Amino acid sequence: MSTAEAVLGLIALISLPAVAAVAAVTSWILWLVLPVVALAVLYLLVRILRMLHELQESVDQLERRLDRFDRDEQ
């Protein structure tokens, strides 16, 4: 075995636990972050649905006013 192979083997032995540690930390971060992101998306969807509902109520109210105005004009 050459010196280069020995150095590469040593680097691999040293870096393998570091890679495993980074993977473990990344996994925990994902398990913590993904639910928060999912809740934020759910919150935004609820807000959008509420705004659409309020917009629909406003449109319905305007339609009723227009109908009343048309009846008064006749």
Short mmCIF file of C-alpha atoms in Angstrom, two decimals:
data_model
loop_
_atom_site.label_atom_id
_atom_site.label_comp_id
_atom_site.label_asym_id
_atom_site.label_seq_id
_atom_site.Cartn_x
_atom_site.Cartn_y
_atom_site.Cartn_z
CA MET A 1 0.00 0.00 0.00
CA SER A 2 1.39 3.34 -0.98
CA THR A 3 1.59 6.39 1.19
CA ALA A 4 -1.18 8.10 -0.79
CA GLU A 5 -3.52 5.17 -0.22
CA ALA A 6 -2.70 5.18 3.48
CA VAL A 7 -3.39 8.91 3.73
CA LEU A 8 -6.68 8.53 1.84
CA GLY A 9 -7.67 5.65 4.11
CA LEU A 10 -6.86 7.73 7.18
CA ILE A 11 -8.88 10.66 5.83
CA ALA A 12 -11.80 8.33 5.15
CA LEU A 13 -11.64 6.92 8.68
CA ILE A 14 -11.55 10.40 10.17
CA SER A 15 -14.26 11.88 7.94
CA LEU A 16 -16.73 8.99 8.20
CA PRO A 17 -17.86 9.84 11.76
CA ALA A 18 -18.07 13.50 10.78
CA VAL A 19 -20.30 12.64 7.83
CA ALA A 20 -22.46 10.45 10.07
CA ALA A 21 -22.73 13.26 12.64
CA VAL A 22 -23.73 15.78 9.97
CA ALA A 23 -26.32 13.35 8.63
CA ALA A 24 -27.75 12.80 12.12
CA VAL A 25 -27.92 16.53 12.84
CA THR A 26 -29.48 17.19 9.45
CA SER A 27 -32.06 14.49 10.12
CA TRP A 28 -33.00 16.04 13.47
CA ILE A 29 -33.17 19.50 11.94
CA LEU A 30 -35.48 18.19 9.23
CA TRP A 31 -37.71 16.50 11.80
CA LEU A 32 -37.93 19.78 13.70
CA VAL A 33 -38.26 22.14 10.73
CA LEU A 34 -40.66 20.21 8.49
CA PRO A 35 -43.59 20.22 10.95
CA VAL A 36 -43.12 23.96 11.50
CA VAL A 37 -43.13 24.55 7.74
CA ALA A 38 -46.21 22.36 7.37
CA LEU A 39 -48.02 24.32 10.08
CA ALA A 40 -47.05 27.61 8.44
CA VAL A 41 -48.40 26.43 5.09
CA LEU A 42 -51.61 25.24 6.74
CA TYR A 43 -51.98 28.61 8.49
CA LEU A 44 -51.53 30.45 5.19
CA LEU A 45 -54.10 28.23 3.49
CA VAL A 46 -56.61 28.94 6.24
CA ARG A 47 -55.95 32.69 5.92
CA ILE A 48 -56.44 32.53 2.15
CA LEU A 49 -59.69 30.61 2.55
CA ARG A 50 -60.96 33.15 5.09
CA MET A 51 -60.12 36.03 2.76
CA LEU A 52 -61.89 34.28 -0.12
CA HIS A 53 -64.93 33.74 2.09
CA GLU A 54 -64.98 37.43 3.06
CA LEU A 55 -64.61 38.39 -0.59
CA GLN A 56 -67.53 36.15 -1.52
CA GLU A 57 -69.65 37.75 1.21
CA SER A 58 -68.77 41.20 -0.14
CA VAL A 59 -69.70 40.16 -3.67
CA ASP A 60 -73.01 38.74 -2.43
CA GLN A 61 -73.72 41.97 -0.57
CA LEU A 62 -72.97 44.04 -3.68
CA GLU A 63 -75.24 41.83 -5.77
CA ARG A 64 -78.07 42.34 -3.29
CA ARG A 65 -77.53 46.11 -3.40
CA LEU A 66 -77.56 46.09 -7.20
CA ASP A 67 -80.75 44.03 -7.24
CA ARG A 68 -82.35 46.47 -4.81
CA PHE A 69 -81.18 49.41 -6.93
CA ASP A 70 -82.61 47.81 -10.09
CA ARG A 71 -85.95 47.23 -8.40
CA ASP A 72 -86.04 50.83 -7.15
CA GLU A 73 -85.26 52.14 -10.64
CA GLN A 74 -88.17 50.25 -12.17
#
